[in-house]
mmCIF file of C-alpha atoms in Angstrom:
data_model
loop_
_atom_site.group_PDB
_atom_site.id
_atom_site.type_symbol
_atom_site.label_atom_id
_atom_site.label_comp_id
_atom_site.label_asym_id
_atom_site.label_seq_id
_atom_site.Cartn_x
_atom_site.Cartn_y
_atom_site.Cartn_z
ATOM 1 C CA UNK A 1 -4.959 -33.148 -114.397
ATOM 2 C CA UNK A 2 -5.237 -32.933 -110.652
ATOM 3 C CA UNK A 3 -8.811 -31.654 -110.541
ATOM 4 C CA UNK A 4 -9.984 -34.738 -112.459
ATOM 5 C CA UNK A 5 -8.342 -37.053 -109.945
ATOM 6 C CA UNK A 6 -9.874 -38.527 -106.800
ATOM 7 C CA UNK A 7 -7.283 -41.239 -106.210
ATOM 8 C CA UNK A 8 -5.143 -39.012 -103.969
ATOM 9 C CA UNK A 9 -7.925 -39.007 -101.373
ATOM 10 C CA UNK A 10 -8.114 -41.613 -98.575
ATOM 11 C CA UNK A 11 -10.262 -44.621 -99.390
ATOM 12 C CA UNK A 12 -10.645 -43.729 -103.074
ATOM 13 C CA UNK A 13 -9.170 -46.421 -105.291
ATOM 14 C CA UNK A 14 -9.586 -47.262 -108.956
ATOM 15 C CA UNK A 15 -12.976 -48.963 -108.508
ATOM 16 C CA UNK A 16 -14.419 -46.041 -106.550
ATOM 17 C CA UNK A 17 -13.082 -43.535 -109.069
ATOM 18 C CA UNK A 18 -14.722 -45.505 -111.859
ATOM 19 C CA UNK A 19 -17.999 -45.535 -109.931
ATOM 20 C CA UNK A 20 -17.848 -41.749 -109.582
ATOM 21 C CA UNK A 21 -17.149 -41.350 -113.303
ATOM 22 C CA UNK A 22 -20.020 -43.677 -114.177
ATOM 23 C CA UNK A 23 -22.301 -41.355 -112.194
ATOM 24 C CA UNK A 24 -21.136 -38.381 -114.291
ATOM 25 C CA UNK A 25 -18.676 -37.093 -111.695
ATOM 26 C CA UNK A 26 -15.393 -36.311 -113.428
ATOM 27 C CA UNK A 27 -14.006 -33.292 -111.575
ATOM 28 C CA UNK A 28 -13.792 -31.882 -108.078
ATOM 29 C CA UNK A 29 -16.460 -29.323 -108.970
ATOM 30 C CA UNK A 30 -18.763 -32.096 -110.192
ATOM 31 C CA UNK A 31 -18.398 -33.899 -106.884
ATOM 32 C CA UNK A 32 -18.851 -30.806 -104.709
ATOM 33 C CA UNK A 33 -22.044 -29.865 -106.523
ATOM 34 C CA UNK A 34 -23.727 -33.257 -106.151
ATOM 35 C CA UNK A 35 -25.929 -34.382 -103.295
ATOM 36 C CA UNK A 36 -26.127 -37.981 -104.533
ATOM 37 C CA UNK A 37 -22.521 -39.089 -104.362
ATOM 38 C CA UNK A 38 -22.266 -42.837 -105.029
ATOM 39 C CA UNK A 39 -20.166 -43.380 -101.896
ATOM 40 C CA UNK A 40 -20.680 -45.226 -98.659
ATOM 41 C CA UNK A 41 -21.951 -42.861 -95.975
ATOM 42 C CA UNK A 42 -18.796 -43.178 -93.872
ATOM 43 C CA UNK A 43 -16.671 -41.994 -96.823
ATOM 44 C CA UNK A 44 -18.699 -38.960 -97.927
ATOM 45 C CA UNK A 45 -17.689 -36.496 -95.242
ATOM 46 C CA UNK A 46 -13.981 -37.258 -95.496
ATOM 47 C CA UNK A 47 -14.191 -37.239 -99.295
ATOM 48 C CA UNK A 48 -15.762 -33.773 -99.427
ATOM 49 C CA UNK A 49 -13.323 -32.382 -96.874
ATOM 50 C CA UNK A 50 -10.505 -33.854 -98.932
ATOM 51 C CA UNK A 51 -11.744 -32.088 -102.059
ATOM 52 C CA UNK A 52 -11.906 -28.744 -100.279
ATOM 53 C CA UNK A 53 -8.392 -29.303 -98.967
ATOM 54 C CA UNK A 54 -7.270 -30.225 -102.471
ATOM 55 C CA UNK A 55 -8.602 -26.932 -103.819
ATOM 56 C CA UNK A 56 -6.707 -24.971 -101.194
ATOM 57 C CA UNK A 57 -3.479 -26.904 -101.761
ATOM 58 C CA UNK A 58 -3.635 -26.418 -105.506
ATOM 59 C CA UNK A 59 -4.324 -22.701 -105.160
ATOM 60 C CA UNK A 60 -1.333 -22.490 -102.809
ATOM 61 C CA UNK A 61 0.881 -24.327 -105.321
ATOM 62 C CA UNK A 62 1.592 -27.153 -102.895
ATOM 63 C CA UNK A 63 2.883 -29.750 -105.357
ATOM 64 C CA UNK A 64 4.456 -31.878 -102.614
ATOM 65 C CA UNK A 65 1.109 -32.442 -100.880
ATOM 66 C CA UNK A 66 -0.320 -34.020 -104.027
ATOM 67 C CA UNK A 67 2.865 -35.894 -104.892
ATOM 68 C CA UNK A 68 2.846 -37.604 -101.505
ATOM 69 C CA UNK A 69 -0.707 -38.846 -102.121
ATOM 70 C CA UNK A 70 -0.537 -39.934 -105.760
ATOM 71 C CA UNK A 71 0.812 -43.289 -106.930
ATOM 72 C CA UNK A 72 4.032 -43.286 -108.948
ATOM 73 C CA UNK A 73 2.214 -43.869 -112.239
ATOM 74 C CA UNK A 74 -0.182 -40.980 -111.471
ATOM 75 C CA UNK A 75 2.447 -38.312 -110.836
ATOM 76 C CA UNK A 76 1.992 -37.058 -114.416
ATOM 77 C CA UNK A 77 -1.080 -35.235 -113.129
ATOM 78 C CA UNK A 78 1.239 -32.697 -111.527
ATOM 79 C CA UNK A 79 2.808 -31.662 -114.812
ATOM 80 C CA UNK A 80 0.063 -29.474 -116.364
ATOM 81 C CA UNK A 81 -0.068 -27.422 -113.158
ATOM 82 C CA UNK A 82 3.631 -27.157 -112.334
ATOM 83 C CA UNK A 83 5.591 -27.549 -115.591
ATOM 84 C CA UNK A 84 6.368 -23.824 -115.557
ATOM 85 C CA UNK A 85 8.220 -24.366 -112.265
ATOM 86 C CA UNK A 86 9.792 -27.776 -112.926
ATOM 87 C CA UNK A 87 13.399 -28.952 -112.924
ATOM 88 C CA UNK A 88 14.393 -31.773 -115.271
ATOM 89 C CA UNK A 89 17.332 -33.468 -113.563
ATOM 90 C CA UNK A 90 19.788 -36.243 -114.423
ATOM 91 C CA UNK A 91 23.043 -37.330 -112.820
ATOM 92 C CA UNK A 92 26.188 -39.082 -114.002
ATOM 93 C CA UNK A 93 28.305 -41.159 -111.638
ATOM 94 C CA UNK A 94 31.606 -42.998 -111.465
ATOM 95 C CA UNK A 95 29.682 -46.206 -112.176
ATOM 96 C CA UNK A 96 30.588 -47.934 -108.933
ATOM 97 C CA UNK A 97 28.261 -49.151 -106.216
ATOM 98 C CA UNK A 98 27.582 -46.957 -103.190
ATOM 99 C CA UNK A 99 29.478 -45.953 -101.057
ATOM 100 C CA UNK A 100 32.484 -46.189 -103.387
ATOM 101 C CA UNK A 101 30.613 -44.321 -106.113
ATOM 102 C CA UNK A 102 30.470 -40.568 -106.575
ATOM 103 C CA UNK A 103 28.366 -38.154 -108.592
ATOM 104 C CA UNK A 104 30.447 -36.725 -111.415
ATOM 105 C CA UNK A 105 27.889 -34.284 -112.815
ATOM 106 C CA UNK A 106 24.293 -33.151 -112.500
ATOM 107 C CA UNK A 107 22.345 -31.481 -115.303
ATOM 108 C CA UNK A 108 19.330 -29.298 -114.499
ATOM 109 C CA UNK A 109 17.056 -27.872 -117.188
ATOM 110 C CA UNK A 110 13.956 -25.804 -116.433
ATOM 111 C CA UNK A 111 12.566 -25.439 -119.938
ATOM 112 C CA UNK A 112 14.600 -22.296 -120.540
ATOM 113 C CA UNK A 113 18.015 -22.498 -118.932
ATOM 114 C CA UNK A 114 20.490 -25.349 -118.535
ATOM 115 C CA UNK A 115 22.703 -25.568 -115.468
ATOM 116 C CA UNK A 116 25.430 -28.142 -114.874
ATOM 117 C CA UNK A 117 27.182 -29.080 -111.667
ATOM 118 C CA UNK A 118 30.512 -30.897 -111.676
ATOM 119 C CA UNK A 119 32.292 -32.883 -108.975
ATOM 120 C CA UNK A 120 35.172 -30.862 -107.542
ATOM 121 C CA UNK A 121 33.800 -27.624 -108.992
ATOM 122 C CA UNK A 122 30.266 -26.605 -108.037
ATOM 123 C CA UNK A 123 28.289 -29.756 -107.196
ATOM 124 C CA UNK A 124 26.961 -28.388 -103.898
ATOM 125 C CA UNK A 125 25.345 -25.405 -105.668
ATOM 126 C CA UNK A 126 22.738 -27.800 -107.060
ATOM 127 C CA UNK A 127 20.825 -27.869 -103.759
ATOM 128 C CA UNK A 128 20.547 -24.091 -103.546
ATOM 129 C CA UNK A 129 19.290 -23.870 -107.128
ATOM 130 C CA UNK A 130 16.711 -26.620 -106.585
ATOM 131 C CA UNK A 131 14.976 -24.462 -103.980
ATOM 132 C CA UNK A 132 13.595 -22.390 -106.856
ATOM 133 C CA UNK A 133 11.467 -25.254 -108.213
ATOM 134 C CA UNK A 134 8.230 -26.954 -107.176
ATOM 135 C CA UNK A 135 8.532 -30.143 -109.236
ATOM 136 C CA UNK A 136 11.468 -32.484 -109.857
ATOM 137 C CA UNK A 137 11.309 -34.560 -113.058
ATOM 138 C CA UNK A 138 13.586 -37.558 -113.707
ATOM 139 C CA UNK A 139 13.819 -40.893 -115.447
ATOM 140 C CA UNK A 140 14.156 -43.658 -112.843
ATOM 141 C CA UNK A 141 15.012 -40.962 -110.327
ATOM 142 C CA UNK A 142 13.206 -42.702 -107.483
ATOM 143 C CA UNK A 143 15.404 -45.741 -107.909
ATOM 144 C CA UNK A 144 18.695 -44.067 -108.812
ATOM 145 C CA UNK A 145 19.185 -40.293 -109.063
ATOM 146 C CA UNK A 146 17.382 -39.132 -105.925
ATOM 147 C CA UNK A 147 18.801 -41.770 -103.515
ATOM 148 C CA UNK A 148 22.263 -41.009 -104.930
ATOM 149 C CA UNK A 149 21.828 -37.258 -104.468
ATOM 150 C CA UNK A 150 20.503 -37.689 -100.944
ATOM 151 C CA UNK A 151 23.492 -39.760 -99.876
ATOM 152 C CA UNK A 152 26.171 -37.883 -101.766
ATOM 153 C CA UNK A 153 25.005 -34.376 -100.858
ATOM 154 C CA UNK A 154 23.510 -35.343 -97.491
ATOM 155 C CA UNK A 155 20.119 -33.814 -98.177
ATOM 156 C CA UNK A 156 16.514 -35.034 -97.812
ATOM 157 C CA UNK A 157 15.576 -33.448 -101.188
ATOM 158 C CA UNK A 158 11.954 -33.542 -100.114
ATOM 159 C CA UNK A 159 9.899 -32.229 -103.029
ATOM 160 C CA UNK A 160 7.255 -33.264 -105.544
ATOM 161 C CA UNK A 161 8.783 -35.785 -107.919
ATOM 162 C CA UNK A 162 7.574 -36.961 -111.311
ATOM 163 C CA UNK A 163 9.580 -40.068 -112.215
ATOM 164 C CA UNK A 164 8.733 -40.775 -115.839
ATOM 165 C CA UNK A 165 9.773 -44.438 -115.785
ATOM 166 C CA UNK A 166 6.613 -45.803 -114.054
ATOM 167 C CA UNK A 167 4.464 -43.394 -116.055
ATOM 168 C CA UNK A 168 5.752 -44.774 -119.354
ATOM 169 C CA UNK A 169 5.404 -48.328 -118.082
ATOM 170 C CA UNK A 170 1.733 -47.596 -117.490
ATOM 171 C CA UNK A 171 1.587 -46.499 -121.142
ATOM 172 C CA UNK A 172 3.098 -49.823 -122.236
ATOM 173 C CA UNK A 173 6.538 -48.393 -123.084
ATOM 174 C CA UNK A 174 9.191 -50.291 -121.152
ATOM 175 C CA UNK A 175 12.965 -50.218 -121.060
ATOM 176 C CA UNK A 176 15.498 -47.497 -120.438
ATOM 177 C CA UNK A 177 15.418 -43.863 -121.486
ATOM 178 C CA UNK A 178 17.317 -44.420 -124.744
ATOM 179 C CA UNK A 179 15.035 -47.290 -125.772
ATOM 180 C CA UNK A 180 11.926 -45.188 -125.222
ATOM 181 C CA UNK A 181 13.486 -42.301 -127.127
ATOM 182 C CA UNK A 182 14.163 -44.590 -130.092
ATOM 183 C CA UNK A 183 10.591 -45.884 -129.987
ATOM 184 C CA UNK A 184 9.315 -42.306 -130.196
ATOM 185 C CA UNK A 185 11.693 -41.374 -133.001
ATOM 186 C CA UNK A 186 14.022 -39.141 -131.012
ATOM 187 C CA UNK A 187 17.565 -38.836 -132.344
ATOM 188 C CA UNK A 188 20.595 -37.605 -130.427
ATOM 189 C CA UNK A 189 22.601 -37.043 -133.625
ATOM 190 C CA UNK A 190 26.341 -37.207 -132.872
ATOM 191 C CA UNK A 191 25.662 -38.489 -129.359
ATOM 192 C CA UNK A 192 23.596 -41.417 -130.599
ATOM 193 C CA UNK A 193 24.851 -44.609 -128.934
ATOM 194 C CA UNK A 194 26.526 -42.786 -126.051
ATOM 195 C CA UNK A 195 25.335 -44.211 -122.726
ATOM 196 C CA UNK A 196 26.098 -44.227 -119.017
ATOM 197 C CA UNK A 197 29.072 -46.524 -119.565
ATOM 198 C CA UNK A 198 30.562 -43.980 -121.966
ATOM 199 C CA UNK A 199 29.965 -41.207 -119.429
ATOM 200 C CA UNK A 200 32.060 -43.175 -116.921
ATOM 201 C CA UNK A 201 34.824 -43.561 -119.526
ATOM 202 C CA UNK A 202 34.737 -39.833 -120.248
ATOM 203 C CA UNK A 203 35.044 -38.931 -116.581
ATOM 204 C CA UNK A 204 37.992 -41.289 -116.145
ATOM 205 C CA UNK A 205 39.652 -39.729 -119.192
ATOM 206 C CA UNK A 206 39.113 -36.279 -117.698
ATOM 207 C CA UNK A 207 40.535 -37.307 -114.305
ATOM 208 C CA UNK A 208 43.577 -39.040 -115.801
ATOM 209 C CA UNK A 209 44.500 -36.468 -118.429
ATOM 210 C CA UNK A 210 42.740 -33.240 -117.452
ATOM 211 C CA UNK A 211 41.401 -33.144 -120.999
ATOM 212 C CA UNK A 212 38.612 -30.555 -121.056
ATOM 213 C CA UNK A 213 37.034 -32.048 -124.179
ATOM 214 C CA UNK A 214 36.357 -35.259 -122.228
ATOM 215 C CA UNK A 215 34.452 -33.313 -119.576
ATOM 216 C CA UNK A 216 32.599 -31.277 -122.193
ATOM 217 C CA UNK A 217 31.561 -34.425 -124.051
ATOM 218 C CA UNK A 218 30.212 -35.936 -120.839
ATOM 219 C CA UNK A 219 28.297 -32.743 -120.089
ATOM 220 C CA UNK A 220 26.896 -32.732 -123.632
ATOM 221 C CA UNK A 221 25.543 -36.227 -122.997
ATOM 222 C CA UNK A 222 24.179 -35.249 -119.576
ATOM 223 C CA UNK A 223 22.441 -32.222 -121.111
ATOM 224 C CA UNK A 224 20.737 -34.345 -123.784
ATOM 225 C CA UNK A 225 19.213 -36.480 -121.024
ATOM 226 C CA UNK A 226 17.436 -33.535 -119.405
ATOM 227 C CA UNK A 227 16.362 -32.043 -122.733
ATOM 228 C CA UNK A 228 14.740 -35.389 -123.483
ATOM 229 C CA UNK A 229 12.843 -35.358 -120.182
ATOM 230 C CA UNK A 230 10.932 -32.250 -121.204
ATOM 231 C CA UNK A 231 9.763 -33.848 -124.460
ATOM 232 C CA UNK A 232 8.804 -37.078 -122.696
ATOM 233 C CA UNK A 233 6.838 -35.230 -119.996
ATOM 234 C CA UNK A 234 4.766 -33.454 -122.638
ATOM 235 C CA UNK A 235 4.331 -36.677 -124.604
ATOM 236 C CA UNK A 236 3.046 -38.557 -121.554
ATOM 237 C CA UNK A 237 0.522 -35.869 -120.672
ATOM 238 C CA UNK A 238 -0.756 -35.832 -124.241
ATOM 239 C CA UNK A 239 -1.342 -39.588 -124.045
ATOM 240 C CA UNK A 240 -3.501 -39.041 -120.975
ATOM 241 C CA UNK A 241 -5.570 -36.391 -122.732
ATOM 242 C CA UNK A 242 -4.076 -33.250 -121.207
ATOM 243 C CA UNK A 243 -1.565 -31.863 -123.734
ATOM 244 C CA UNK A 244 0.720 -29.080 -122.556
ATOM 245 C CA UNK A 245 1.567 -26.401 -125.079
ATOM 246 C CA UNK A 246 5.153 -26.280 -126.361
ATOM 247 C CA UNK A 247 6.911 -23.483 -128.209
ATOM 248 C CA UNK A 248 8.327 -26.159 -130.515
ATOM 249 C CA UNK A 249 11.879 -24.880 -130.171
ATOM 250 C CA UNK A 250 14.425 -27.625 -129.576
ATOM 251 C CA UNK A 251 16.963 -26.724 -126.869
ATOM 252 C CA UNK A 252 20.460 -26.001 -128.121
ATOM 253 C CA UNK A 253 23.143 -28.035 -126.395
ATOM 254 C CA UNK A 254 25.897 -25.597 -125.349
ATOM 255 C CA UNK A 255 28.447 -28.407 -125.064
ATOM 256 C CA UNK A 256 30.247 -29.927 -128.021
ATOM 257 C CA UNK A 257 31.121 -33.619 -128.171
ATOM 258 C CA UNK A 258 34.638 -34.687 -129.117
ATOM 259 C CA UNK A 259 33.838 -37.217 -131.830
ATOM 260 C CA UNK A 260 37.397 -38.514 -132.137
ATOM 261 C CA UNK A 261 37.535 -39.168 -128.426
ATOM 262 C CA UNK A 262 34.197 -40.971 -128.517
ATOM 263 C CA UNK A 263 35.438 -43.153 -131.364
ATOM 264 C CA UNK A 264 38.541 -44.124 -129.399
ATOM 265 C CA UNK A 265 36.549 -44.911 -126.273
ATOM 266 C CA UNK A 266 34.188 -47.116 -128.276
ATOM 267 C CA UNK A 267 37.177 -49.062 -129.610
ATOM 268 C CA UNK A 268 38.617 -49.470 -126.103
ATOM 269 C CA UNK A 269 35.250 -50.621 -124.813
ATOM 270 C CA UNK A 270 34.927 -53.193 -127.601
ATOM 271 C CA UNK A 271 38.452 -54.478 -126.923
ATOM 272 C CA UNK A 272 37.453 -55.119 -123.282
ATOM 273 C CA UNK A 273 34.339 -56.937 -124.401
ATOM 274 C CA UNK A 274 32.150 -54.216 -122.953
ATOM 275 C CA UNK A 275 33.408 -54.765 -119.410
ATOM 276 C CA UNK A 276 34.023 -51.914 -116.952
#
């Protein structure tokens, strides 16, 4: 959790944090109550002022302030404090490189409600809805989703951001989202094996034919991504010793996949040798 972290403060790295812990200082309160801080004299004043500022920022719910000061692999510390006001977000695209590429859909899940935004329909509404949340949660969002959203929707999207990819790397779990899900025993049932390539195929099918089932299947896949992010966020925090309570109810995907269409697209993909 945040109040057991010192690494967001200037001059406090891993070695200094370990030295504080070795002296029995594990929390902000521990540090503020001690007169014998094991710190160089020139660091003590700034360190104590930083802790007081941290208290005020946390009380004010300023997630961005902490996010800007924590390393990518430490952003999980935000989750226990802000999960109740978090947005799990994932995008689908046309699969091309920028600037030829476009966002086809965005899924947003807040632990209760699912919202989807579709190119040519309501994509711009995503930015207004995001103003309700304090914490953005993605998988590889720093490298893909957020830069894409910023360019496509011409927005800074400046908010606290928990990208789970570097967090899971620090836990020794590497690879993409689907690989990590498999490792943890997650099953997407009828959407098992569907990936970003398939999402591109589904969007092309929708554009060419106007077939609503193609769009709905893509949105079903997009929704499963954000549902997964909630589970993975809780899993990561539990590994770091700060489990977050869950009601144990699995989200119900409101979109239904067209299994016949998926079967045909798999056959077409195989016939092309997996090429775009």
